[in-house]
PDB file of C-alpha atoms in Angstrom:
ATOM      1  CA  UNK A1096      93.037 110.769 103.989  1.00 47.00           C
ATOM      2  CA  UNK A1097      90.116 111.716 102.222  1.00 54.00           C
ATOM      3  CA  UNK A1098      86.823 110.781 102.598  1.00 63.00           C
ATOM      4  CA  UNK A1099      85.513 108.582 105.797  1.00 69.00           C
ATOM      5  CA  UNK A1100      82.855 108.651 108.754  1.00 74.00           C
ATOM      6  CA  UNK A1101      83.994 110.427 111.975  1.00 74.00           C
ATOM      7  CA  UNK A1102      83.024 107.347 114.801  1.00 75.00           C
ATOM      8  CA  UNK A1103      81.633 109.561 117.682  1.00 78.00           C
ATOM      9  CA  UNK A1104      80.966 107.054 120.628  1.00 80.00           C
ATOM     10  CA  UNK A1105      81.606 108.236 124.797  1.00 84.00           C
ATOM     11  CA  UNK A1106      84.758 109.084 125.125  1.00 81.00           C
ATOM     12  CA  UNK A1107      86.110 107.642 121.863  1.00 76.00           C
ATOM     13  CA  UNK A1108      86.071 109.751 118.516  1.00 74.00           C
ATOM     14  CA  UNK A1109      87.478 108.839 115.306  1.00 72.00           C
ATOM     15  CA  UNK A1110      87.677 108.418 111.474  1.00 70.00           C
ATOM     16  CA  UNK A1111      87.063 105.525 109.824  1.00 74.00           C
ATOM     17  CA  UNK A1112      87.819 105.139 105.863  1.00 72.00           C
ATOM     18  CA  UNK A1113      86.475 101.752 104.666  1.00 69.00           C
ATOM     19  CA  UNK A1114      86.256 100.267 107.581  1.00 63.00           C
ATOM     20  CA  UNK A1115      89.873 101.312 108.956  1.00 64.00           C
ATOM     21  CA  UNK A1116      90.536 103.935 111.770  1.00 63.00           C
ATOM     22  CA  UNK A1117      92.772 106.412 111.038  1.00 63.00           C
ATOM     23  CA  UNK A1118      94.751 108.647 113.523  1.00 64.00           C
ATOM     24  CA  UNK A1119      92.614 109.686 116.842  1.00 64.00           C
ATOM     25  CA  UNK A1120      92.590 113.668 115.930  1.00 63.00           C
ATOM     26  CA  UNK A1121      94.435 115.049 119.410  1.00 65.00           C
ATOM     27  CA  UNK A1122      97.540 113.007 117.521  1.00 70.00           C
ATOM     28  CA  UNK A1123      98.221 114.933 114.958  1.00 66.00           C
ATOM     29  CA  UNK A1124      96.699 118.334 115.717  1.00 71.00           C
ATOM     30  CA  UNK A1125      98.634 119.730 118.146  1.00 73.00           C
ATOM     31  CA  UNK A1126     102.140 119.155 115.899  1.00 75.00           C
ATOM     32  CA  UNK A1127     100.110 121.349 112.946  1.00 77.00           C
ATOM     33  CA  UNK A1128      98.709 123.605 115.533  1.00 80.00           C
ATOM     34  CA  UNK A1129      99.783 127.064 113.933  1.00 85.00           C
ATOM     35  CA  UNK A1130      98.887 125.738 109.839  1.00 87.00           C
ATOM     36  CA  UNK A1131      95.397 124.712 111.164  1.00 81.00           C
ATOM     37  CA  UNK A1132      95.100 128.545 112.831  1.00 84.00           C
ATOM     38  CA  UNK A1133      96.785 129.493 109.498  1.00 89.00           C
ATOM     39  CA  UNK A1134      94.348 127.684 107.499  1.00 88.00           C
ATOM     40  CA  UNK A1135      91.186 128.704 109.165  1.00 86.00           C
ATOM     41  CA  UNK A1136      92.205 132.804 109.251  1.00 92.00           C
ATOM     42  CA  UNK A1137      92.080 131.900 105.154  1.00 94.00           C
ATOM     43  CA  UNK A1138      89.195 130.336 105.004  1.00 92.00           C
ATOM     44  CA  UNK A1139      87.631 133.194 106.873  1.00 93.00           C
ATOM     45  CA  UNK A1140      88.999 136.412 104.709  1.00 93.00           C
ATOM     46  CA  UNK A1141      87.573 134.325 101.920  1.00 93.00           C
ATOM     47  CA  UNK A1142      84.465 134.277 103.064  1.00 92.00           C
ATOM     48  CA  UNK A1143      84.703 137.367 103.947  1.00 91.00           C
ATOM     49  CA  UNK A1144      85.441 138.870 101.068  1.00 93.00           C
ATOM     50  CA  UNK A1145      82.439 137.190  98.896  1.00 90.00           C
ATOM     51  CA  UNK A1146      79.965 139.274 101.871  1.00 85.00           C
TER      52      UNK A1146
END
């Protein structure tokens, strides 16, 4: 999914791509727990290494 609006009402957060929700995020994070960490430690030696 690319793209969208993240819907951030009380107690009900979401993303919406033209005008359909997608998955509520606590689905699908915690099965890519360890690429997400992976992901992030990347993006933050790349930054890194352009200070």
């Amino acid at each position: 999914m690319a793209g969208g609006a993240v819907i951030d009402e009380p107690n009900n957060k979401y993303v919406a791509v033209n005008g359909r929700s997608g998955p509520r995020i606590e689905q699908f994070l915690p099965a890519h727990q360890d690429t997400w960490v992976a992901a992030i430690e990347q993006v933050v030696v790349a930054i890194n290494a352009r200070l």
